mmCIF file of C-alpha atoms in Angstrom:
data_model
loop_
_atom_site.group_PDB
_atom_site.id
_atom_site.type_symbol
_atom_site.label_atom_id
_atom_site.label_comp_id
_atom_site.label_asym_id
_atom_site.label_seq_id
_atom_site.Cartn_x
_atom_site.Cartn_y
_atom_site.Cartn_z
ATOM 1 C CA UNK A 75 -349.496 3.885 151.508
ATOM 2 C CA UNK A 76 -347.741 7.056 151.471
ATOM 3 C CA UNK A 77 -346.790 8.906 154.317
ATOM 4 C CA UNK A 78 -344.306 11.042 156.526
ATOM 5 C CA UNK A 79 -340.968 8.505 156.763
ATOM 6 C CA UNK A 80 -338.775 9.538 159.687
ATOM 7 C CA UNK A 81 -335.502 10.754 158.250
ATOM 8 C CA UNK A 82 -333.000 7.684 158.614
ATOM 9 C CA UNK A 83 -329.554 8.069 159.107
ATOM 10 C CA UNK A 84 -329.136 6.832 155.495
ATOM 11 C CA UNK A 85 -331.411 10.259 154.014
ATOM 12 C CA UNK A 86 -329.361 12.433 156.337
ATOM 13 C CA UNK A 87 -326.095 10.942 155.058
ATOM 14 C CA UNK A 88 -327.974 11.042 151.246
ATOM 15 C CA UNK A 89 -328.855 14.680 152.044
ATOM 16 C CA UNK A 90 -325.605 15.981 152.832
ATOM 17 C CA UNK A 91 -323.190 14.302 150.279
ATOM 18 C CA UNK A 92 -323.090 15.222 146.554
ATOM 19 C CA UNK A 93 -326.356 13.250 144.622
ATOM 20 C CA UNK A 94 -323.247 12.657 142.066
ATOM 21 C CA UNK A 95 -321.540 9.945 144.604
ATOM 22 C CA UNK A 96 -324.712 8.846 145.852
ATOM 23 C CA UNK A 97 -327.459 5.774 145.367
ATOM 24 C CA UNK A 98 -329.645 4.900 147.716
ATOM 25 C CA UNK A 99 -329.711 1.036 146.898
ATOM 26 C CA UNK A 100 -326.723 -1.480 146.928
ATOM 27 C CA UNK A 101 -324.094 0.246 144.654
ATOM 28 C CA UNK A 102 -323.058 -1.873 141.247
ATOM 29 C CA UNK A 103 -320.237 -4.604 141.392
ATOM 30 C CA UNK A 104 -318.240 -2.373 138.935
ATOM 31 C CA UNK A 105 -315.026 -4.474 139.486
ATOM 32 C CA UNK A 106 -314.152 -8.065 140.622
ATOM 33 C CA UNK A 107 -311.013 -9.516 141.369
ATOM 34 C CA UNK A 108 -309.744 -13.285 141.429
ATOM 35 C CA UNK A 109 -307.618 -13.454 144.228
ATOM 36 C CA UNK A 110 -306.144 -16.917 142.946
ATOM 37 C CA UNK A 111 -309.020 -19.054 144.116
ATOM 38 C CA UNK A 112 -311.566 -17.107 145.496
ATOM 39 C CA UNK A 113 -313.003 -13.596 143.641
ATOM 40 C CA UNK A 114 -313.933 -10.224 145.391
ATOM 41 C CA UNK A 115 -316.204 -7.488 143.826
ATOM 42 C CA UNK A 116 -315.536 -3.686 144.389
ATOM 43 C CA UNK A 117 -319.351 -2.072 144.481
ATOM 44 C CA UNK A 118 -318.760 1.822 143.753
ATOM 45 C CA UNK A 119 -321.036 4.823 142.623
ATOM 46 C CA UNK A 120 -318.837 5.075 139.768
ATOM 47 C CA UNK A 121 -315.757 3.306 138.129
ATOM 48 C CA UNK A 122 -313.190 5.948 139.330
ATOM 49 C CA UNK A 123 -314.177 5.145 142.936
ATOM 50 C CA UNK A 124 -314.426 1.270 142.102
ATOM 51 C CA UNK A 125 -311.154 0.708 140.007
ATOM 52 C CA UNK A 126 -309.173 2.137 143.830
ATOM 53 C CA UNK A 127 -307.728 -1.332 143.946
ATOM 54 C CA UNK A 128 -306.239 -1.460 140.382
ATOM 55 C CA UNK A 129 -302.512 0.179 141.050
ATOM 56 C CA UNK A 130 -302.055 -3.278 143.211
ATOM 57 C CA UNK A 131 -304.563 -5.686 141.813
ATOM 58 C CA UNK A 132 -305.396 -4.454 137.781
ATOM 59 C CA UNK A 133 -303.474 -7.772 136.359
ATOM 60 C CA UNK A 134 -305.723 -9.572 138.351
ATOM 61 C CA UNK A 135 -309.276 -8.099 137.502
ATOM 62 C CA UNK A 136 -311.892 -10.447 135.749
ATOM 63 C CA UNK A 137 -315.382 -9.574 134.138
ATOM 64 C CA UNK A 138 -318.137 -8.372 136.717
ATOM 65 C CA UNK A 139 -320.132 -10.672 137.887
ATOM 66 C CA UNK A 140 -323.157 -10.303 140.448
ATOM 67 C CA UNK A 141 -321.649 -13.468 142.817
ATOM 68 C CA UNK A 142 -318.278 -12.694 144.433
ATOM 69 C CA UNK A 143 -317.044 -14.235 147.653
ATOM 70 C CA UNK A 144 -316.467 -11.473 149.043
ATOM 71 C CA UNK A 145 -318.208 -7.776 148.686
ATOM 72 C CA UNK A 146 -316.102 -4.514 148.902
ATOM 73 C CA UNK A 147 -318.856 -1.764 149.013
ATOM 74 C CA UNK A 148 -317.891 2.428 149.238
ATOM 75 C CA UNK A 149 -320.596 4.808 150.296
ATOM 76 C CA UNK A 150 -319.992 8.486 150.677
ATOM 77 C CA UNK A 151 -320.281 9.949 153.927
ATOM 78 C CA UNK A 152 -320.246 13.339 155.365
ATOM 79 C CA UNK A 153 -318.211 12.873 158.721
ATOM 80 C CA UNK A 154 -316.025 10.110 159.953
ATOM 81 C CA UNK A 155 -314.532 9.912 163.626
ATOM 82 C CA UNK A 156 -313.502 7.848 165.906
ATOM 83 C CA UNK A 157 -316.313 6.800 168.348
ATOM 84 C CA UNK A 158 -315.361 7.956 171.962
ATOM 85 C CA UNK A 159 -316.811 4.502 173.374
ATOM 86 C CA UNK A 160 -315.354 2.219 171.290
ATOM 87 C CA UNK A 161 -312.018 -0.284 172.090
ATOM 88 C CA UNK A 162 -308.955 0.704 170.476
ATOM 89 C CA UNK A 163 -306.619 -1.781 169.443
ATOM 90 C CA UNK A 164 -304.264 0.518 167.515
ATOM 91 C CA UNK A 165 -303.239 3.882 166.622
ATOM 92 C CA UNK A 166 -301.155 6.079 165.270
ATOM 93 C CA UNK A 167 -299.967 6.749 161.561
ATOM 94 C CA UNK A 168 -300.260 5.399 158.426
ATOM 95 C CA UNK A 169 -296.941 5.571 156.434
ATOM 96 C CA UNK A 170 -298.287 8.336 154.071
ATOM 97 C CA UNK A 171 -299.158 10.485 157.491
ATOM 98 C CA UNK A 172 -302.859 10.101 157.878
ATOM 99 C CA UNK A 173 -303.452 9.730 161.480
ATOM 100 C CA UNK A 174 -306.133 6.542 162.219
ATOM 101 C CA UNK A 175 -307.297 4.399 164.803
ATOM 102 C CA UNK A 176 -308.173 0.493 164.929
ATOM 103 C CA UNK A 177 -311.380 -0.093 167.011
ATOM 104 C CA UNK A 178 -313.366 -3.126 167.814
ATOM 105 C CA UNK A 179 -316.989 -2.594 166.473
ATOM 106 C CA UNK A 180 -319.817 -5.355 166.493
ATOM 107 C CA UNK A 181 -319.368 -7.768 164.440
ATOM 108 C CA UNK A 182 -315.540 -6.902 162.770
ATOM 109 C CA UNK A 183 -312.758 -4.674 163.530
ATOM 110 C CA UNK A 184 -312.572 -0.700 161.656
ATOM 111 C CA UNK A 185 -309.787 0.683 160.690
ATOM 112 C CA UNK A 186 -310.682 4.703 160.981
ATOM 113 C CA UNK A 187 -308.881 7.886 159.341
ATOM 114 C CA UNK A 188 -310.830 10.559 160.743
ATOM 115 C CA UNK A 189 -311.996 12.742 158.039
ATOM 116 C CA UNK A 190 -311.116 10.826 155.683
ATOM 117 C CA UNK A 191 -312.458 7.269 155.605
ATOM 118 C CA UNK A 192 -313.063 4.016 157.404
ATOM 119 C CA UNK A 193 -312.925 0.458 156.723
ATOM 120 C CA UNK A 194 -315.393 -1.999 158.575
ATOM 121 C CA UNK A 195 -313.927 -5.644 158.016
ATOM 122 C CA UNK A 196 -317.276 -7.851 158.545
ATOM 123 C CA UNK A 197 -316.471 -11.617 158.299
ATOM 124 C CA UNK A 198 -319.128 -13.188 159.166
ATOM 125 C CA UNK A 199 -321.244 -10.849 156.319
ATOM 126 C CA UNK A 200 -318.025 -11.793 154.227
ATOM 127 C CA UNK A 201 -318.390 -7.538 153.242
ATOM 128 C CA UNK A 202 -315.762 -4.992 153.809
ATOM 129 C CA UNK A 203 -318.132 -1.814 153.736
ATOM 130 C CA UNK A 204 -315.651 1.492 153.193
ATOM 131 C CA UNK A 205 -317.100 5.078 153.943
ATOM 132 C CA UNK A 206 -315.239 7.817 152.691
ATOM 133 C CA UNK A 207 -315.874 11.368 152.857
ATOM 134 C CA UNK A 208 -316.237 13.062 149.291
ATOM 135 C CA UNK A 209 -312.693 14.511 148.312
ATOM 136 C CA UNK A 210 -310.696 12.973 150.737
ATOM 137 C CA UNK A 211 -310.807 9.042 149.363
ATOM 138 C CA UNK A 212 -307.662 9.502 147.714
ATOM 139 C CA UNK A 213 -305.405 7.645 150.882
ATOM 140 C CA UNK A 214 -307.539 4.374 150.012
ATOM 141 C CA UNK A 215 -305.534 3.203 147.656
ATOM 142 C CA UNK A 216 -302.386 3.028 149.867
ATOM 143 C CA UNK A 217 -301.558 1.086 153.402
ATOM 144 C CA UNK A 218 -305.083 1.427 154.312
ATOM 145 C CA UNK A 219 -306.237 -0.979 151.354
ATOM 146 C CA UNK A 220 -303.224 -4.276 152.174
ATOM 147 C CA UNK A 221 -304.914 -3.666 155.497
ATOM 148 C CA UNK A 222 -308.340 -4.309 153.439
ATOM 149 C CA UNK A 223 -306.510 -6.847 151.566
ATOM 150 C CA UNK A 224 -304.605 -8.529 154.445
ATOM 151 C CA UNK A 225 -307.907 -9.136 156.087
ATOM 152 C CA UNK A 226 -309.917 -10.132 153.273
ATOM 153 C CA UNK A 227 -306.869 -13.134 152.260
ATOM 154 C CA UNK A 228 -306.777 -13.819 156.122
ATOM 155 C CA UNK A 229 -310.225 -14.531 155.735
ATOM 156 C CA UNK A 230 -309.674 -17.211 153.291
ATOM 157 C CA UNK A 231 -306.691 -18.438 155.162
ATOM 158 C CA UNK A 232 -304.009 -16.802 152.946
ATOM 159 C CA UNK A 233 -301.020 -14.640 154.359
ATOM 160 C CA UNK A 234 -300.283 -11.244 152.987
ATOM 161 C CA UNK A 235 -296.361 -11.095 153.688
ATOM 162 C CA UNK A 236 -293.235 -8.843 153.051
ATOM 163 C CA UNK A 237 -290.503 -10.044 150.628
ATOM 164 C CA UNK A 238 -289.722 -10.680 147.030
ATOM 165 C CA UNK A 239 -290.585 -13.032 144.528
ATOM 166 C CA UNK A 240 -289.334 -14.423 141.140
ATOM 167 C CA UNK A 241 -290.161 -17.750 139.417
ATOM 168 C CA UNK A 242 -287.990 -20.881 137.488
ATOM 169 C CA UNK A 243 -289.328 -20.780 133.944
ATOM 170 C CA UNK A 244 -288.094 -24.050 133.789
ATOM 171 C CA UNK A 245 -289.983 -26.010 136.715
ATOM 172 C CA UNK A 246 -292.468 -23.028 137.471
ATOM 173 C CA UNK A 247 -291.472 -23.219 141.004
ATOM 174 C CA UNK A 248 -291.408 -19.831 142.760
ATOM 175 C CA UNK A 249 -288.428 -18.531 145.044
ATOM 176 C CA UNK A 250 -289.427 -16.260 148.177
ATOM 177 C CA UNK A 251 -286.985 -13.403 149.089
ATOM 178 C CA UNK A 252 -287.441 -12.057 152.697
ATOM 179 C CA UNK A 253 -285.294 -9.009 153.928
ATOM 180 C CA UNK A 254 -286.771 -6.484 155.862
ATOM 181 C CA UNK A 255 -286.958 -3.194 153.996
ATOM 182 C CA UNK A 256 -283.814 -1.289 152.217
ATOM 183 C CA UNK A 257 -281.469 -4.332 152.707
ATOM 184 C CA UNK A 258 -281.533 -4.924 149.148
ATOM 185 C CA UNK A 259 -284.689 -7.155 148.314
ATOM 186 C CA UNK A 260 -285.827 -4.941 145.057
ATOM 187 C CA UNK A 261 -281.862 -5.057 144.001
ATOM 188 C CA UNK A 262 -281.512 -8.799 144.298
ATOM 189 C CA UNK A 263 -285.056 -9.594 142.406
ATOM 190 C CA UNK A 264 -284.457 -7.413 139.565
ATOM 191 C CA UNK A 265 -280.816 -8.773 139.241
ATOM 192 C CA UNK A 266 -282.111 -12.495 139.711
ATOM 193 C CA UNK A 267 -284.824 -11.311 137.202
ATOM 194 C CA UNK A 268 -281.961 -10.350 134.598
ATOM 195 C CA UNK A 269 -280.389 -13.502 135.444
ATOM 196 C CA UNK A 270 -283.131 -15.599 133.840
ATOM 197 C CA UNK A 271 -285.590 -15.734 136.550
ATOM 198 C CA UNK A 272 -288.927 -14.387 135.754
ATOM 199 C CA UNK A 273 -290.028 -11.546 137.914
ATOM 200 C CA UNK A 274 -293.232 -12.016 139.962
ATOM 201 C CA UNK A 275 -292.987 -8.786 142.364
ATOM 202 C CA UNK A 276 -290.257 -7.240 144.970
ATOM 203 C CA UNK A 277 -293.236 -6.641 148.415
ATOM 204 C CA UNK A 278 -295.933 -8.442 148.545
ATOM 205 C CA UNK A 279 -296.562 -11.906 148.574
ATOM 206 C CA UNK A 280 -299.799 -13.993 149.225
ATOM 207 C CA UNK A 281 -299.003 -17.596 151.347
ATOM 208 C CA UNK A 282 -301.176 -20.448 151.595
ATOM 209 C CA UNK A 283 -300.300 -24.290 153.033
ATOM 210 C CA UNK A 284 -302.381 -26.133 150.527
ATOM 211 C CA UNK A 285 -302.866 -30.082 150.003
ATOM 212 C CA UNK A 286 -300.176 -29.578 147.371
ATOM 213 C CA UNK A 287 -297.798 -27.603 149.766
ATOM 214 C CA UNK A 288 -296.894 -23.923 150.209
ATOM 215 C CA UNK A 289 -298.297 -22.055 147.154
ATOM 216 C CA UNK A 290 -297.423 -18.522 146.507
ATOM 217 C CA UNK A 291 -297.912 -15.483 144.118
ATOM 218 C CA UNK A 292 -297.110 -11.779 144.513
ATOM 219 C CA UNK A 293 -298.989 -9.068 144.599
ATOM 220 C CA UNK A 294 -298.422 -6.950 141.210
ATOM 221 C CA UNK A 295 -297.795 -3.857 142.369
ATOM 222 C CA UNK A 296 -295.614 -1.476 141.025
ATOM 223 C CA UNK A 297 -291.887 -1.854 141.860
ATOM 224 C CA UNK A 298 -290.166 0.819 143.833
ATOM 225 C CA UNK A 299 -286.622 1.307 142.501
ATOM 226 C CA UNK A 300 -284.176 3.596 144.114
ATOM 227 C CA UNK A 301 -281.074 5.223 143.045
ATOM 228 C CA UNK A 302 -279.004 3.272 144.431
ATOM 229 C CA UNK A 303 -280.242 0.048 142.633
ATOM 230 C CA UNK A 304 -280.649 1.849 139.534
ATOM 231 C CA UNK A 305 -276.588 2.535 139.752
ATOM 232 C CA UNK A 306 -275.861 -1.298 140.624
ATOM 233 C CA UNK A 307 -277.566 -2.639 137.886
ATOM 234 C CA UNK A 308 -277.197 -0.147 134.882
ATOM 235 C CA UNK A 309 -279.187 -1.825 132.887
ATOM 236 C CA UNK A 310 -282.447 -0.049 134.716
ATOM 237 C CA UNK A 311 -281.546 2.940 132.958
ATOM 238 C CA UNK A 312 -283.317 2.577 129.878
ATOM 239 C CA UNK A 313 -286.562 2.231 131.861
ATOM 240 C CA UNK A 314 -286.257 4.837 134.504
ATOM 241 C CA UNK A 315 -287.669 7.534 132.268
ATOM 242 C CA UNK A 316 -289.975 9.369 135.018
ATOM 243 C CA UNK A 317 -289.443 11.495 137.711
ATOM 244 C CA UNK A 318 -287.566 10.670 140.914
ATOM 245 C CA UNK A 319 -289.841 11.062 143.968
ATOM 246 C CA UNK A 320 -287.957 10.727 147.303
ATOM 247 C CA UNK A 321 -284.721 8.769 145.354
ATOM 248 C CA UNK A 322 -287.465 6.659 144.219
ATOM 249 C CA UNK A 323 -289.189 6.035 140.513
ATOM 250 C CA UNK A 324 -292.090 3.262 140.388
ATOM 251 C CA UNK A 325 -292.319 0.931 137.594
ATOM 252 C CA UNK A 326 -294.987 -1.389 136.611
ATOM 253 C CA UNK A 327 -293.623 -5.073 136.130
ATOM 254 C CA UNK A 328 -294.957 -4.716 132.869
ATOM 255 C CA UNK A 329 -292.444 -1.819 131.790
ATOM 256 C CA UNK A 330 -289.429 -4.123 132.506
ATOM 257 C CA UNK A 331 -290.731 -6.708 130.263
ATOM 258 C CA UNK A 332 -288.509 -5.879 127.561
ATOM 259 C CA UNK A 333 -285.476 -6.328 129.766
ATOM 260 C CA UNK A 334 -286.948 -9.699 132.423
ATOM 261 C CA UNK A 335 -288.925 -12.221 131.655
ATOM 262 C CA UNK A 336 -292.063 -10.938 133.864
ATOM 263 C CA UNK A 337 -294.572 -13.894 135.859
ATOM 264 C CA UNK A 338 -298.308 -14.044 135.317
ATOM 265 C CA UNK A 339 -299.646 -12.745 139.554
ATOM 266 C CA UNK A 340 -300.745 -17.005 140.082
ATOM 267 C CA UNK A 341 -300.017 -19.575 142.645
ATOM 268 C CA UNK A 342 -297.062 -21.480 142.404
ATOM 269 C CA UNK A 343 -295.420 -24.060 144.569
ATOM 270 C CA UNK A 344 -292.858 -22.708 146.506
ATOM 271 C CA UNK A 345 -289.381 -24.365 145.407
ATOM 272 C CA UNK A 346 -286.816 -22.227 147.935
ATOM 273 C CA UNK A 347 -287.058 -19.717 150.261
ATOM 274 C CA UNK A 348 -283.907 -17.401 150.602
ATOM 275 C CA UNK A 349 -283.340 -15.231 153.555
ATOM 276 C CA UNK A 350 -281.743 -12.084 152.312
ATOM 277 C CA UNK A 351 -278.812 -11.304 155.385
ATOM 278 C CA UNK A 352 -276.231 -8.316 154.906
ATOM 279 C CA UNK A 353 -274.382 -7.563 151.864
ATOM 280 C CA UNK A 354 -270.689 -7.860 152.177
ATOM 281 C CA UNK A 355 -267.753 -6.332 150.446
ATOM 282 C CA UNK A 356 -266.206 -9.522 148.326
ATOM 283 C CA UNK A 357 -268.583 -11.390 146.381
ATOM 284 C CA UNK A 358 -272.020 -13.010 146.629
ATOM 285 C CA UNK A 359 -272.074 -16.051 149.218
ATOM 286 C CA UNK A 360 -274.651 -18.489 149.866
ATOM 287 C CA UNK A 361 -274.817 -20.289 153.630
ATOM 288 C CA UNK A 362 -276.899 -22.732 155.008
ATOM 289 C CA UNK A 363 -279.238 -21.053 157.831
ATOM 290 C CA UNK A 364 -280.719 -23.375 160.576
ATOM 291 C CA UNK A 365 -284.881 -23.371 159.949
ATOM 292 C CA UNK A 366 -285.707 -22.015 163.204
ATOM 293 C CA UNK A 367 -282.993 -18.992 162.909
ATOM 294 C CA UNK A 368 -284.647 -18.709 159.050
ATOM 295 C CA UNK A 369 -288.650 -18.609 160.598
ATOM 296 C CA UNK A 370 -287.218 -15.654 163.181
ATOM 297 C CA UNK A 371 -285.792 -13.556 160.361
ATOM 298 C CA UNK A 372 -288.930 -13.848 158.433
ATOM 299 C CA UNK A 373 -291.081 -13.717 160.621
ATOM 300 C CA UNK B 135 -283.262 -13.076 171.389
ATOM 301 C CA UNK B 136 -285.969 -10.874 169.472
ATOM 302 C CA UNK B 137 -288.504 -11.534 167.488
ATOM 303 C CA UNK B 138 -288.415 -9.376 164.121
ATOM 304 C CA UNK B 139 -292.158 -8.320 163.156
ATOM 305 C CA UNK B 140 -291.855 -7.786 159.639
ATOM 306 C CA UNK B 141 -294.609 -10.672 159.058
ATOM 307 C CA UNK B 142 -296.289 -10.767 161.950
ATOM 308 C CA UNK B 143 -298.047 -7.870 164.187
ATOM 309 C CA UNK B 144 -297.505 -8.298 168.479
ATOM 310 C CA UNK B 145 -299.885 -6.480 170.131
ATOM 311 C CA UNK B 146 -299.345 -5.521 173.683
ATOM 312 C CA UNK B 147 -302.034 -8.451 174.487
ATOM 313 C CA UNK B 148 -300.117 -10.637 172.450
ATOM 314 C CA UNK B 149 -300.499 -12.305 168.964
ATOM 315 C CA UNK B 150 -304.187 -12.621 167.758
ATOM 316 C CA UNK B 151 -305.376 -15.291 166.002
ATOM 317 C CA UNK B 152 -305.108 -14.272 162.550
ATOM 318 C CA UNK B 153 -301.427 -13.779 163.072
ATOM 319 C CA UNK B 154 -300.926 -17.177 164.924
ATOM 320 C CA UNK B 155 -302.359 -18.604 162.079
ATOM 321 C CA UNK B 156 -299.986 -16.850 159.790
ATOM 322 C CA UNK B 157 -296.807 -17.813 161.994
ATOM 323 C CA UNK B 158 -298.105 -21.607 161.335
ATOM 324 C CA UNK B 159 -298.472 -21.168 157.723
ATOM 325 C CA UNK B 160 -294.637 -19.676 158.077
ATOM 326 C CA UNK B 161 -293.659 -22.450 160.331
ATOM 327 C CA UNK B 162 -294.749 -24.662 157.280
ATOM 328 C CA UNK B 163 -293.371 -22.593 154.380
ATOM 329 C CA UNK B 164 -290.040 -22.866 156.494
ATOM 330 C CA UNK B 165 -290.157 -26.530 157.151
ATOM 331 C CA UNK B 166 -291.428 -27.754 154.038
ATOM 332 C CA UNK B 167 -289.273 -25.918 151.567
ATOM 333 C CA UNK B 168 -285.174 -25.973 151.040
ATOM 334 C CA UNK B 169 -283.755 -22.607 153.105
ATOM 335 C CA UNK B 170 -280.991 -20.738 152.119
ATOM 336 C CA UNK B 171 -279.416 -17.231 153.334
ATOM 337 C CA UNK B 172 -277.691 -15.103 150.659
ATOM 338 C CA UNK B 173 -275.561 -12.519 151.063
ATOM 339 C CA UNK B 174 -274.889 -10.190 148.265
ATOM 340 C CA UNK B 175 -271.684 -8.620 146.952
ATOM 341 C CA UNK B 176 -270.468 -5.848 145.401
ATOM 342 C CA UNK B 177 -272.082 -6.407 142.391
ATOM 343 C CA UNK B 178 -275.408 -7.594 142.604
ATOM 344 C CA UNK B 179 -275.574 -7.111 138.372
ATOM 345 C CA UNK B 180 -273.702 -10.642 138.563
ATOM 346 C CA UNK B 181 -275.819 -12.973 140.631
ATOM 347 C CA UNK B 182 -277.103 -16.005 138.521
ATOM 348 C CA UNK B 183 -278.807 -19.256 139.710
ATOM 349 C CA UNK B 184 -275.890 -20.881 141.048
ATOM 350 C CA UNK B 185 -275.584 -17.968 143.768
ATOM 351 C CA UNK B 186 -278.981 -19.257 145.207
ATOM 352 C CA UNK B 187 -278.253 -22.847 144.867
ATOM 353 C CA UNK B 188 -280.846 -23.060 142.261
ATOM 354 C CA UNK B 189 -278.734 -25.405 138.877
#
């Protein structure tokens, strides 16, 4: 029967967003992602907005496929705020200055960037649904999305965490690297790297406790390599043919594949874990560190 | 003593449950797997396996 609808919140939303962004169904699964055992699927209005997630996850993008484990879905919005009534958890900024806010919101928690977007992390619908306004989607691809990505591992109990990782070619153990940041963690992978290891990634690491042990891989994001690890290890040179942003130039793992041997982003039993402590002035020294001194520096 | 927080977020009510569950998966990382600090020199260029204890 046809008839008068009452205008949803969905038509108004529809009516005030470019038609170009906008379907009024389920968006496609445009890109899917196998997280090392369990696969996500990015649903977009078009491949630009769907492929966000590539400059951390491309190397580990599979064929889409309508069943994922877990949905990622973007929808355009026209205004996005912080509710006035909900529970804050956290706010302030995100490292690349956008101001947001962490609220408690039915089922899952949001992670809101006023005019600009919001997350909704819904476990128990196993769907992260992101609203963005038109123009302004650009800051998804940075924190805001290891927040996505932190919750979506956590999820599947996996650990997003901070440090370095390179790999044995010979036993295809992995070694983790922890130092908090600028005490020389992208230094001492690349020159382990150039030592022989292969290079798996110098900031983000994935943790689970399987039956088989710790597993781990790295995120394969792009490495950030300042000037003063390009002068310690010369050898960087060669490579470091962009521009210098902040003291900084990014390179894909890939690019230093003529120089490293460079790991495949899968799980690997962890063989050593080294806990990165001050440099010093004489030469390279190795100590044992008590396990409950090692879990507070890591942790 | 301190606790460092590059791993884990403390929020004023504490640690929530997905971060206690990642302190336990560090607790077993720690205690399952050889631990080693390294300091570096000079010259990181130089470092090879032995430096890690890795032959």
């Amino acid at each position: 029967m046809m008839g008068i609808k009452a205008q949803s919140l969905t038509d108004l939303i529809a009516s005030s967003v470019s038609s170009a962004y906008w379907k009024p169904d389920l968006e496609p699964i445009r890109r899917v992602y196998n997280l090392n055992g369990f696969t996500f699927g990015v649903a977009a209005g078009d491949e630009q907005l769907a492929s966000f997630l590539d400059p951390i996850l491309a190397p580990l993008a599979c064929p889409p496929t309508a069943s994922c484990d877990w949905i990622v879905e973007l929808s355009p919005v026209a205004v996005i705020d912080v509710p006035t009534d909900a529970r804050r958890i956290f706010e302030g900024p995100l490292p690349e200055g956008l101001t947001c806010a962490m609220v408690e919101d039915g089922d899952g928690r949001k992670l809101i960037v006023p005019g600009h977007f919001a997350m909704w992390f819904r476990r128990a619908a196993r769907r992260t649904d992101l609203s963005f306004v038109p123009g302004k989607e650009d800051g998804l691809g940075g924190t805001a999305a290891f927040w996505m990505l932190d919750d979506l591992l956590a999820a599947h109990g996996r650990f997003l965490l901070h440090g370095g990782l390179v790999v044995d070619p010979k036993s295809e153990s992995s070694i983790a690297i922890f130092a908090p940041s600028g005490t020389g963690k992208t230094t001492t992978v690349l020159a382990l790297a150039h030592a022989g290891f292969c290079l798996a990634g110098d900031d983000a690491l994935v943790l689970d406790v399987g039956e088989d042990g710790c597993g781990m891989w790295a995120v394969p994001r792009k490495l950030k390599v300042d000037r003063k690890t390009a002068a310690l290890l010369p050898w960087l040179d060669a490579l470091l043919t962009g521009n210098w942003i902040d003291n900084e130039q990014a390179l894909e793992i890939g690019a230093l594949q003529p120089v490293v041997s460079c790991a495949l982003p899968r799980r690997r039993r962890v063989g050593l874990v080294v806990v990165l402590t001050s440099p010093n002035p004489n030469d390279h020294a190795i100590t044992p560190i008590a396990k409950p001194d090692a879990l507070m520096s890591i942790a | 003593m301190s606790i460092a927080c590059d791993n884990l977020r403390i929020a004023p009510s504490g640690v929530d449950a997905d971060n206690a569950r990642a302190l336990a998966a560090l607790g077993s990382l720690v205690a399952r797997t050889p631990v080693v600090a390294l300091s570096v020199g000079p010259n990181p260029g130089s470092l090879t396996r032995k430096h890690i204890g890795w032959l």
